[in-house]
Amino acid sequence: MPSLLPPHAHLLFGPDQIQERVKALAGEIDSVYKNLDLVVVGVLKGAVHFVSDLLRGMTLDPCVEWVRVSTYREGTTAVSGSLIHFVGDLELVGKDVLVADDILDSGRTYQTLNPALLERNPARVRWAFLLEKEGACERAGFQPDFVGFHVPEAWVVGYGLDLAEKYRNLAGIYALEQTEDR
Ligand code: IMP
Ligand code: MG
């Protein structure tokens, strides 16, 4: 049974629209990486559905690796940072790397992970985001190579994206409206 919708949610993109867009992105990616040694690095957990549909939409047969980037904050004193957990050994020397993430928001994930990937001497690293939040490119200071959809500056859930670990299994993508209690 699908999970209940969160309160104050409105649909941004339905399942068919998402499938169609991800399939189109897969086609773009196919043409960019033709004849190259591609490794897709999926960012856990939010990009699981995106990576899975992207791979099934591609005609290339890339290696797939996974990474988890956790950001943490300590107390109220702006002590914060990010931790990278690679799943297995990431052998990237000379490879073309495509990082697939769920959403570009502050750019912290990109700023943390991109240098760590470059240290492994790949041929090149590109980034694909399913979603780009309004104003994110300015906040992040970079322009992603592939973007599925642009979304307003609201919290979004579904198709892998969560709110406190819920709603990842929704087939559509929903924006949560700001309410007094949130
Ligand atoms: P960043 O701020 O660009 O580093 O994005 C950090 C991560 O926060 C994303 O990869 C998502 O996992 C999560 N995130 C940011 N905005 C949202 C949102 O609106 N819904 C769900 N997750 C989000
Ligand atoms: Mg993420």
GROMACS .gro file of C-alpha atoms in nm, residues 4-154:
model
  151
    4LEU     CA    1  -0.024   0.850   0.278
    5LEU     CA    2   0.046   1.190   0.137
    6PRO     CA    3   0.195   1.441   0.379
    7PRO     CA    4  -0.042   1.720   0.482
    8HIS     CA    5  -0.035   2.042   0.278
    9ALA     CA    6   0.129   1.868  -0.017
   10HIS     CA    7   0.068   1.956  -0.376
   11LEU     CA    8   0.174   1.758  -0.677
   12LEU     CA    9   0.458   1.903  -0.882
   13PHE     CA   10   0.533   1.611  -1.115
   14GLY     CA   11   0.332   1.295  -1.162
   15PRO     CA   12   0.479   0.948  -1.218
   16ASP     CA   13   0.441   0.957  -1.599
   17GLN     CA   14   0.598   1.300  -1.623
   18ILE     CA   15   0.895   1.185  -1.412
   19GLN     CA   16   0.945   0.870  -1.617
   20GLU     CA   17   0.934   1.067  -1.941
   21ARG     CA   18   1.184   1.328  -1.819
   22VAL     CA   19   1.426   1.075  -1.671
   23LYS     CA   20   1.413   0.876  -1.995
   24ALA     CA   21   1.500   1.194  -2.189
   25LEU     CA   22   1.791   1.263  -1.952
   26ALA     CA   23   1.911   0.906  -1.999
   27GLY     CA   24   1.917   0.972  -2.375
   28GLU     CA   25   2.120   1.292  -2.328
   29ILE     CA   26   2.363   1.108  -2.103
   30ASP     CA   27   2.392   0.822  -2.352
   31SER     CA   28   2.500   1.061  -2.626
   32VAL     CA   29   2.754   1.245  -2.406
   33TYR     CA   30   2.923   0.925  -2.285
   34LYS     CA   31   2.922   0.722  -2.606
   35ASN     CA   32   3.253   0.526  -2.625
   36LEU     CA   33   3.366   0.645  -2.280
   37ASP     CA   34   3.438   0.443  -1.968
   38LEU     CA   35   3.150   0.567  -1.752
   39VAL     CA   36   3.097   0.519  -1.380
   40VAL     CA   37   2.767   0.642  -1.237
   41VAL     CA   38   2.800   0.736  -0.869
   42GLY     CA   39   2.459   0.749  -0.701
   43VAL     CA   40   2.416   0.954  -0.386
   44LEU     CA   41   2.225   0.766  -0.117
   45LYS     CA   42   1.954   0.760  -0.018
   46GLY     CA   43   1.747   1.010  -0.212
   47ALA     CA   44   1.876   0.928  -0.561
   48VAL     CA   45   1.793   0.557  -0.552
   49HIS     CA   46   1.485   0.576  -0.777
   50PHE     CA   47   1.649   0.835  -1.002
   51VAL     CA   48   1.960   0.620  -1.058
   52SER     CA   49   1.754   0.308  -1.111
   53ASP     CA   50   1.528   0.467  -1.376
   54LEU     CA   51   1.821   0.649  -1.536
   55LEU     CA   52   2.015   0.326  -1.580
   56ARG     CA   53   1.717   0.144  -1.726
   57GLY     CA   54   1.665   0.429  -1.972
   58MET     CA   55   2.025   0.420  -2.097
   59THR     CA   56   2.163   0.206  -2.376
   60LEU     CA   57   2.514   0.228  -2.224
   61ASP     CA   58   2.605  -0.019  -1.953
   62PRO     CA   59   2.803   0.185  -1.698
   63CYS     CA   60   2.954   0.072  -1.368
   64VAL     CA   61   2.741   0.185  -1.075
   65GLU     CA   62   2.880   0.289  -0.739
   66TRP     CA   63   2.716   0.444  -0.435
   67VAL     CA   64   2.814   0.707  -0.184
   68ARG     CA   65   2.645   0.856   0.118
   69VAL     CA   66   2.710   1.213   0.223
   70SER     CA   67   2.589   1.308   0.569
   71THR     CA   68   2.588   1.661   0.694
   72TYR     CA   69   2.590   1.721   1.063
   73ARG     CA   70   2.539   2.016   1.289
   74GLU     CA   71   2.649   2.038   1.648
   75GLY     CA   72   2.445   2.240   1.894
   76THR     CA   73   2.366   2.597   1.812
   77THR     CA   74   2.724   2.710   1.749
   78ALA     CA   75   2.755   2.691   1.371
   79VAL     CA   76   2.991   2.392   1.395
   80SER     CA   77   2.893   2.183   1.100
   81GLY     CA   78   3.048   1.960   0.842
   82SER     CA   79   2.998   1.669   0.608
   83LEU     CA   80   3.101   1.306   0.613
   84ILE     CA   81   3.146   1.095   0.302
   85HIS     CA   82   3.088   0.721   0.317
   86PHE     CA   83   3.187   0.538   0.000
   87VAL     CA   84   3.022   0.201  -0.044
   88GLY     CA   85   3.313  -0.024  -0.143
   89ASP     CA   86   3.635   0.081  -0.315
   90LEU     CA   87   3.582   0.349  -0.572
   91GLU     CA   88   3.835   0.291  -0.849
   92LEU     CA   89   3.800   0.601  -1.066
   93VAL     CA   90   4.142   0.657  -1.221
   94GLY     CA   91   4.095   0.765  -1.582
   95LYS     CA   92   3.718   0.707  -1.568
   96ASP     CA   93   3.438   0.940  -1.669
   97VAL     CA   94   3.229   0.991  -1.357
   98LEU     CA   95   2.867   1.100  -1.351
   99VAL     CA   96   2.734   1.175  -1.002
  100ALA     CA   97   2.357   1.134  -0.980
  101ASP     CA   98   2.188   1.311  -0.690
  102ASP     CA   99   1.829   1.384  -0.599
  103ILE     CA  100   1.831   1.762  -0.554
  104LEU     CA  101   2.065   2.060  -0.564
  105ASP     CA  102   1.983   2.291  -0.277
  106SER     CA  103   2.268   2.457  -0.081
  107GLY     CA  104   2.537   2.281  -0.284
  108ARG     CA  105   2.700   2.138   0.029
  109THR     CA  106   2.687   1.783  -0.106
  110TYR     CA  107   2.852   1.892  -0.429
  111GLN     CA  108   3.116   2.100  -0.249
  112THR     CA  109   3.202   1.808  -0.021
  113LEU     CA  110   3.192   1.522  -0.266
  114ASN     CA  111   3.333   1.675  -0.583
  115PRO     CA  112   3.687   1.734  -0.445
  116ALA     CA  113   3.688   1.385  -0.288
  117LEU     CA  114   3.609   1.233  -0.628
  118LEU     CA  115   3.870   1.447  -0.808
  119GLU     CA  116   4.134   1.317  -0.564
  120ARG     CA  117   4.083   0.975  -0.721
  121ASN     CA  118   4.209   1.105  -1.057
  122PRO     CA  119   3.909   1.043  -1.283
  123ALA     CA  120   3.917   1.175  -1.641
  124ARG     CA  121   3.622   1.402  -1.561
  125VAL     CA  122   3.337   1.443  -1.313
  126ARG     CA  123   2.993   1.563  -1.419
  127TRP     CA  124   2.680   1.604  -1.208
  128ALA     CA  125   2.317   1.509  -1.280
  129PHE     CA  126   2.042   1.624  -1.047
  130LEU     CA  127   1.686   1.508  -1.070
  131LEU     CA  128   1.579   1.842  -0.920
  132GLU     CA  129   1.728   2.188  -0.894
  133LYS     CA  130   1.574   2.412  -0.629
  134GLU     CA  131   1.509   2.774  -0.713
  135GLY     CA  132   1.822   2.980  -0.642
  136ALA     CA  133   2.035   2.668  -0.588
  137CYS     CA  134   2.292   2.743  -0.861
  138GLU     CA  135   2.365   3.080  -0.702
  139ARG     CA  136   2.387   2.925  -0.354
  140ALA     CA  137   2.605   2.639  -0.475
  141GLY     CA  138   2.817   2.848  -0.710
  142PHE     CA  139   2.802   2.592  -0.987
  143GLN     CA  140   2.595   2.491  -1.286
  144PRO     CA  141   2.503   2.121  -1.301
  145ASP     CA  142   2.556   1.932  -1.628
  146PHE     CA  143   2.215   1.760  -1.630
  147VAL     CA  144   1.893   1.863  -1.452
  148GLY     CA  145   1.557   1.687  -1.458
  149PHE     CA  146   1.323   1.953  -1.326
  150HIS     CA  147   1.336   2.294  -1.161
  151VAL     CA  148   1.138   2.322  -0.837
  152PRO     CA  149   1.034   2.618  -0.622
  153GLU     CA  150   1.204   2.694  -0.294
  154ALA     CA  151   0.991   2.459  -0.083
   0.00000   0.00000   0.00000
